[in-house]
XYZ file of C-alpha atoms in Angstrom:
470
model
C 0.000 0.000 0.000
C 1.035 3.602 -0.524
C 0.142 4.654 3.032
C 3.716 5.686 3.779
C 3.777 8.006 0.796
C 0.502 9.566 1.872
C 1.821 10.302 5.331
C 4.636 12.256 3.735
C 2.120 15.026 3.131
C 2.732 16.531 6.559
C 3.945 19.812 5.077
C 1.234 20.339 2.472
C 0.478 23.815 3.768
C 3.908 25.054 2.788
C 3.553 27.283 -0.259
C 6.916 27.481 -1.935
C 9.651 25.375 -3.477
C 11.718 22.699 -1.819
C 13.769 21.186 -4.610
C 16.767 19.544 -3.069
C 15.141 19.385 0.383
C 15.772 16.262 2.399
C 12.244 16.347 3.776
C 10.041 13.401 2.745
C 7.227 15.936 2.323
C 8.779 17.334 -0.858
C 6.297 15.842 -3.387
C 3.206 17.528 -1.937
C 5.288 20.579 -1.042
C 6.390 21.034 -4.658
C 2.848 20.634 -5.915
C 1.344 23.240 -3.578
C 4.017 25.849 -4.344
C 2.841 26.016 -7.953
C -0.406 27.597 -6.735
C 1.375 30.640 -5.287
C 2.467 33.605 -7.379
C 3.389 36.344 -4.904
C 4.349 36.787 -1.260
C 4.909 40.500 -0.697
C 4.116 42.493 2.445
C 2.500 45.567 0.926
C -0.157 48.107 1.739
C -3.625 48.693 0.340
C -5.378 51.415 -1.601
C -5.762 52.538 -5.187
C -3.994 55.870 -4.689
C -0.847 54.273 -3.271
C -0.852 51.498 -5.872
C -1.159 54.058 -8.655
C 2.212 55.408 -7.452
C 3.876 51.992 -7.503
C 3.086 51.381 -3.826
C 5.580 54.079 -2.753
C 3.508 55.627 0.048
C 5.509 55.287 3.294
C 6.503 58.953 3.514
C 3.134 60.377 2.353
C 0.469 58.073 3.876
C -2.194 60.784 4.077
C -5.367 58.679 3.918
C -6.766 55.811 5.990
C -4.694 53.186 4.150
C -1.748 54.705 6.060
C -2.344 51.964 8.640
C -0.989 49.467 6.090
C 2.003 51.628 5.063
C 2.905 53.948 7.928
C 0.439 54.532 10.808
C 2.108 57.882 11.570
C 0.383 59.245 8.472
C -3.012 58.850 10.136
C -2.282 62.039 12.079
C -2.804 63.959 8.819
C -6.529 63.094 8.661
C -8.555 66.149 9.643
C -12.075 64.733 9.245
C -13.733 61.415 10.137
C -13.765 59.065 7.160
C -14.826 55.635 5.971
C -12.706 53.797 3.376
C -13.349 50.720 1.241
C -10.951 49.137 -1.272
C -11.890 46.394 -3.738
C -9.210 44.455 -5.603
C -9.429 42.187 -8.646
C -6.846 40.339 -10.696
C -6.328 38.454 -13.928
C -3.346 36.094 -13.912
C -1.739 34.053 -16.691
C 0.785 31.453 -15.525
C 2.468 29.481 -18.289
C 5.075 26.705 -18.507
C 7.010 26.058 -21.717
C 9.845 23.809 -22.861
C 9.777 21.425 -19.891
C 11.527 18.066 -20.049
C 13.013 15.577 -17.608
C 14.360 12.058 -17.238
C 12.249 9.236 -15.805
C 13.212 5.558 -15.572
C 16.030 5.992 -18.081
C 13.932 7.745 -20.731
C 13.839 11.459 -21.411
C 10.332 12.889 -21.473
C 8.922 16.132 -22.828
C 5.865 17.882 -21.441
C 3.142 19.755 -23.206
C 3.281 23.561 -22.915
C 0.504 24.817 -20.656
C -0.968 28.190 -19.689
C -3.567 28.784 -17.014
C -5.723 31.909 -16.568
C -7.146 32.757 -13.163
C -9.440 35.617 -12.057
C -10.802 36.866 -8.748
C -12.407 39.933 -7.119
C -12.468 40.572 -3.357
C -12.626 43.195 -0.620
C -9.033 44.056 0.289
C -9.392 46.900 2.817
C -11.985 48.680 4.946
C -11.587 51.250 7.725
C -13.188 53.855 9.967
C -11.088 56.772 11.249
C -11.901 59.578 13.706
C -9.594 62.572 14.348
C -9.529 64.378 17.687
C -7.759 67.420 19.104
C -5.684 66.851 22.240
C -3.711 69.803 23.553
C -4.107 71.512 20.213
C -2.502 68.585 18.368
C -4.262 66.228 15.948
C -4.756 62.637 17.106
C -6.516 60.056 14.933
C -7.984 56.693 15.967
C -8.687 53.991 13.370
C -10.124 50.481 13.065
C -9.351 48.568 9.876
C -9.424 45.289 7.993
C -6.900 44.261 5.327
C -6.442 41.105 3.251
C -2.646 40.857 3.352
C -2.219 37.638 1.339
C -4.882 36.329 -1.043
C -4.368 32.629 -1.810
C -7.186 32.309 -4.339
C -6.057 30.115 -7.225
C -7.836 27.890 -9.750
C -6.198 25.802 -12.439
C -7.303 23.240 -15.023
C -4.352 21.709 -16.837
C -3.940 18.680 -19.104
C -0.511 17.059 -18.976
C 0.719 15.112 -22.013
C 3.973 13.343 -21.214
C 5.819 11.828 -24.178
C 9.206 10.368 -25.012
C 11.525 12.191 -27.390
C 10.377 9.772 -30.078
C 6.807 10.938 -29.651
C 5.309 7.904 -27.906
C 2.724 8.948 -25.336
C 3.337 7.659 -21.834
C 0.105 8.965 -20.439
C -2.165 12.009 -20.267
C -3.252 13.452 -16.944
C -6.016 15.958 -16.248
C -5.302 17.985 -13.110
C -7.504 20.507 -11.329
C -6.122 22.711 -8.558
C -8.449 24.724 -6.362
C -7.176 26.981 -3.604
C -9.144 29.349 -1.379
C -8.642 31.648 1.581
C -5.937 34.037 2.662
C -4.394 35.820 5.626
C -6.243 38.843 6.990
C -5.169 41.564 9.379
C -7.453 43.430 11.805
C -5.887 46.579 13.230
C -6.519 49.197 15.896
C -4.265 52.184 15.256
C -3.472 55.700 16.381
C -1.558 58.499 14.684
C -0.437 61.578 16.631
C 0.934 64.957 15.615
C 3.841 65.698 17.973
C 4.635 68.897 16.108
C 3.964 70.356 12.708
C 6.977 68.448 11.376
C 6.913 65.150 13.327
C 4.169 62.487 13.262
C 4.146 59.199 15.166
C 1.877 56.186 14.791
C 1.256 52.743 16.233
C -0.990 49.884 15.092
C -1.800 46.657 16.921
C -2.523 43.886 14.413
C -4.393 40.618 14.794
C -3.576 38.139 12.008
C -6.307 35.649 11.146
C -5.750 33.223 8.296
C -7.480 30.226 6.778
C -6.656 28.447 3.529
C -7.745 25.331 1.675
C -5.889 23.523 -1.094
C -7.054 20.667 -3.309
C -5.443 18.886 -6.243
C -7.534 16.394 -8.216
C -5.731 14.347 -10.882
C -7.197 11.787 -13.275
C -5.579 9.593 -15.946
C -7.223 10.221 -19.322
C -5.020 8.080 -21.591
C -6.657 4.962 -23.014
C -4.744 1.727 -23.425
C -2.224 2.476 -20.655
C -1.860 -0.373 -18.180
C -1.225 1.955 -15.210
C -3.712 3.303 -12.725
C -3.538 6.929 -11.669
C -6.206 8.813 -9.765
C -5.368 10.988 -6.771
C -6.971 13.651 -4.596
C -4.763 15.758 -2.341
C -6.405 18.112 0.147
C -5.095 20.418 2.838
C -6.629 22.859 5.318
C -4.663 25.328 7.445
C -5.180 28.138 9.951
C -2.849 30.961 10.983
C -3.213 33.222 14.057
C -0.824 35.793 15.480
C -0.429 39.298 16.907
C 2.150 41.968 16.126
C 2.585 45.737 16.005
C 3.509 48.356 13.410
C 5.294 51.554 14.438
C 5.759 54.532 12.130
C 7.440 57.925 11.950
C 7.048 60.757 9.445
C 9.090 63.955 9.280
C 7.513 66.441 6.913
C 8.329 69.853 5.518
C 7.138 72.020 2.670
C 9.285 70.243 0.074
C 10.283 66.894 1.574
C 8.730 64.054 3.594
C 10.711 61.217 5.180
C 8.957 58.115 6.514
C 10.057 55.024 8.475
C 8.033 51.928 9.402
C 8.835 48.867 11.517
C 6.608 45.775 11.621
C 7.563 43.590 14.579
C 8.319 39.849 14.271
C 5.932 37.453 15.982
C 5.141 33.813 16.656
C 1.984 32.567 15.019
C -0.134 29.526 15.769
C -0.146 27.377 12.624
C -2.361 24.295 12.300
C -2.766 22.147 9.206
C -4.380 18.868 8.169
C -3.482 16.911 5.026
C -5.506 14.186 3.335
C -4.839 12.025 0.293
C -6.826 9.542 -1.740
C -5.041 7.524 -4.435
C -5.297 4.273 -6.345
C -2.804 1.641 -5.224
C -1.369 0.244 -8.501
C -0.644 -3.121 -6.872
C -4.265 -3.735 -5.859
C -6.324 -1.257 -7.883
C -8.053 -0.177 -4.652
C -8.447 3.324 -3.246
C -6.041 4.103 -0.429
C -6.875 6.974 1.921
C -4.685 8.587 4.579
C -4.683 11.674 6.776
C -1.947 13.375 8.748
C -4.455 14.542 11.353
C -4.310 18.068 12.754
C -0.678 19.183 13.087
C -0.188 22.161 15.437
C 3.006 24.187 15.542
C 4.388 27.680 15.884
C 5.671 29.726 13.002
C 8.286 32.429 13.546
C 7.335 35.311 11.279
C 10.062 37.890 10.510
C 10.047 41.651 10.923
C 9.825 44.155 8.057
C 11.584 47.515 7.826
C 10.425 50.163 5.368
C 11.542 53.654 4.472
C 10.332 56.271 2.041
C 10.834 59.733 0.603
C 8.261 62.149 -0.764
C 9.397 65.149 -2.791
C 6.874 67.943 -3.440
C 7.691 69.546 -6.800
C 5.375 72.505 -6.413
C 1.681 72.455 -5.485
C 0.664 69.909 -8.130
C 3.498 67.373 -8.482
C 4.692 64.706 -6.052
C 7.512 62.156 -6.485
C 7.818 59.222 -4.065
C 10.309 56.402 -3.473
C 10.131 53.430 -1.074
C 12.171 50.467 -0.015
C 11.213 47.641 2.361
C 13.331 44.822 3.780
C 12.130 41.421 5.077
C 14.546 38.639 6.179
C 12.455 35.740 4.873
C 15.232 33.303 5.798
C 14.144 33.795 9.442
C 10.688 32.283 8.786
C 10.990 29.053 10.772
C 8.918 26.265 12.283
C 9.072 25.887 16.063
C 7.375 23.885 18.771
C 6.202 20.989 16.627
C 8.250 18.338 18.405
C 9.005 16.846 14.992
C 11.685 17.055 12.313
C 10.001 20.274 11.132
C 11.474 22.270 14.029
C 13.938 24.872 12.775
C 13.164 24.311 9.099
C 12.486 27.321 6.934
C 8.792 27.684 6.044
C 9.494 28.419 2.384
C 12.056 25.777 1.408
C 11.888 23.136 4.199
C 15.631 23.330 4.828
C 17.711 23.967 7.928
C 20.360 25.738 5.876
C 17.803 27.765 4.008
C 18.415 29.180 0.546
C 15.421 31.503 0.971
C 16.809 35.015 0.427
C 16.289 38.212 2.316
C 14.206 40.515 0.134
C 14.370 44.255 -0.481
C 11.441 45.721 -2.418
C 11.949 48.939 -4.377
C 9.223 51.327 -5.573
C 8.991 54.757 -7.176
C 5.930 56.818 -8.025
C 4.648 60.078 -9.438
C 1.416 61.987 -8.844
C 0.350 65.083 -10.798
C -2.863 66.997 -10.168
C -4.108 67.421 -13.722
C -7.211 69.389 -12.758
C -7.825 71.499 -9.655
C -11.027 73.465 -9.243
C -13.375 74.302 -6.345
C -14.861 71.040 -5.128
C -13.050 68.856 -7.653
C -9.524 67.431 -8.044
C -8.408 64.958 -10.733
C -4.953 63.342 -10.312
C -2.818 61.259 -12.688
C -0.397 58.703 -11.255
C 2.297 56.273 -12.418
C 4.889 54.039 -10.790
C 7.474 51.268 -11.101
C 8.251 48.450 -8.679
C 10.541 45.486 -8.076
C 9.469 42.780 -5.614
C 11.934 39.901 -5.041
C 10.033 36.904 -3.673
C 11.115 34.430 -0.970
C 11.085 31.720 -3.647
C 14.280 30.143 -4.981
C 14.381 27.049 -7.158
C 17.286 25.045 -5.720
C 17.574 22.986 -8.905
C 18.297 26.026 -11.093
C 19.051 28.737 -8.500
C 16.421 31.009 -10.085
C 14.605 33.386 -7.766
C 11.135 34.682 -8.582
C 11.413 38.475 -8.968
C 8.227 40.348 -9.785
C 8.631 43.595 -11.700
C 6.191 45.936 -13.358
C 4.449 49.259 -13.608
C 1.338 50.967 -12.278
C -1.088 53.614 -13.514
C -3.792 55.438 -11.603
C -6.279 58.251 -11.567
C -9.340 59.326 -9.605
C -11.541 62.212 -8.640
C -12.229 64.084 -5.425
C -15.682 65.650 -5.276
C -16.024 67.517 -1.995
C -16.625 64.780 0.613
C -16.187 61.782 -1.714
C -12.937 60.504 -3.218
C -12.801 57.663 -5.744
C -9.428 56.315 -6.936
C -8.643 53.736 -9.633
C -5.349 51.998 -10.379
C -3.842 49.203 -12.455
C -0.800 47.149 -11.464
C 0.908 45.098 -14.203
C 3.345 42.390 -13.058
C 5.582 40.005 -14.965
C 8.216 37.364 -14.238
C 10.197 34.980 -16.424
C 12.618 32.368 -15.076
C 14.193 28.974 -15.724
C 13.096 26.492 -13.076
C 12.094 22.957 -12.204
C 8.482 21.923 -11.932
C 6.875 19.055 -10.066
C 4.852 16.683 -12.241
C 1.824 15.338 -10.426
C 1.751 11.967 -12.217
C 5.380 11.115 -11.468
C 4.883 8.788 -8.478
C 3.005 6.217 -10.595
C 3.524 6.877 -14.269
C 7.262 6.296 -14.577
C 7.725 9.921 -15.657
C 10.336 12.314 -14.324
C 9.286 13.604 -10.887
C 10.565 17.048 -11.829
C 11.059 18.667 -15.199
C 13.056 21.783 -16.075
C 11.821 24.579 -18.322
C 10.540 28.155 -18.369
C 7.861 29.797 -16.241
C 6.032 32.892 -17.524
C 3.870 34.973 -15.199
C 1.735 37.914 -16.298
C -0.690 39.458 -13.854
C -2.928 42.528 -13.834
C -4.393 43.780 -10.563
C -7.162 46.359 -10.415
C -7.898 48.548 -7.393
C -10.918 50.736 -6.649
C -10.907 52.876 -3.491
C -13.795 54.905 -2.103
C -13.324 57.371 0.761
C -16.156 59.347 2.291
C -15.410 62.140 4.782
C -17.948 63.246 7.387
C -18.394 66.678 8.910
C -16.322 66.804 12.079
C -18.674 68.377 14.613
C -21.739 66.172 13.979
C -19.536 63.075 14.143
C -17.920 64.193 17.401
C -21.329 64.903 18.940
C -22.571 61.466 17.869
C -19.521 59.724 19.338
C -19.786 61.709 22.562
C -23.453 60.678 22.858
C -22.517 56.997 22.348
C -19.751 57.163 24.947
C -22.018 58.838 27.482
């Protein structure tokens, strides 16, 4: 029976690549990583995204809680914010081949298109005057990582001579994500110096399923398998921010503290045993552990080129190599979460962003901006077979309109990546085909953001809040 192989699924929740890892969990680990395309700690909001995400030094709307909570101190009126995000993603694999049981095999080129729309941010902010200085309190929700992924791919594995080994139809369905609920405060210490602090509760839940079926006729090999995994993630951390501002220049700094999260996952598999032709089911049961999540540092500059033009630049640093399992009482302890290795090859990542905003139209009661930006986001994903790291690069465009109390912003973020890497082939354990193949990955993604901000009159809101408190 293949029970032993099924129990190797203990690390199914892990999202990235483990080629070369000594862990017996590598097969399921390699399969699940293909459903992830980005792992970047970034903020929310269409205005910021229109400027490439370079918002740390400006942060002058409610989405400041996700970039730099010190910027909240710039809000002068109570406001409600909502951000909706959608994406279209094309992930393609070309030119893949590998060796299995002494024969070289080639794999059919495949491209998968995935789409999704979801709420990515919502907040309520109230400013107050204390000692003549502005203080702002905020409650917010943000979807930090969206794991939504759907794929339908047909694999056609052949020898170099063209003989078909077998064809496999695979469906991958992934849901959930990691959310962050924050209570934050921004305070104006002086006209030039702003401070902010946010307390963040992380709440995550994700589900992964891979369903593979053999579709080739006349092949005397059985292959049907269902792989399923559920996971939860809970933790608490803080974000501290500082902004120094002047007429021409803003400087911003942000520090997100490291934390230990509770991480629980359950893995299940159903497969046909080729020796008996019977279904074999196994489950790892609920596996509880702690996950050490690293800190993130960010800095930014904002240069005011007159009353209508703004240039911004950001960098952020996250030591992803510090993301480690702890407290499991198993061989997982101390392994990196991304590559399942003690001596991790997961790199530290520094994101770089630049942006531009120009107020194209300014009139009483109406402002129309134009925005553009560039970004580079190295991912904590390295293929140990080829040494290729996934590095997302691209551009952004944005616009919007402010009509008295209502502001609506729109932005588009275009991302691409191209690298030479190895890929796990789901039919390898039974079909006599190479377990991994090497070729080219092509990622093209477009994300769309729509932000709506409504500002209330200050005095009526303060009277309402005072009545509630009393």
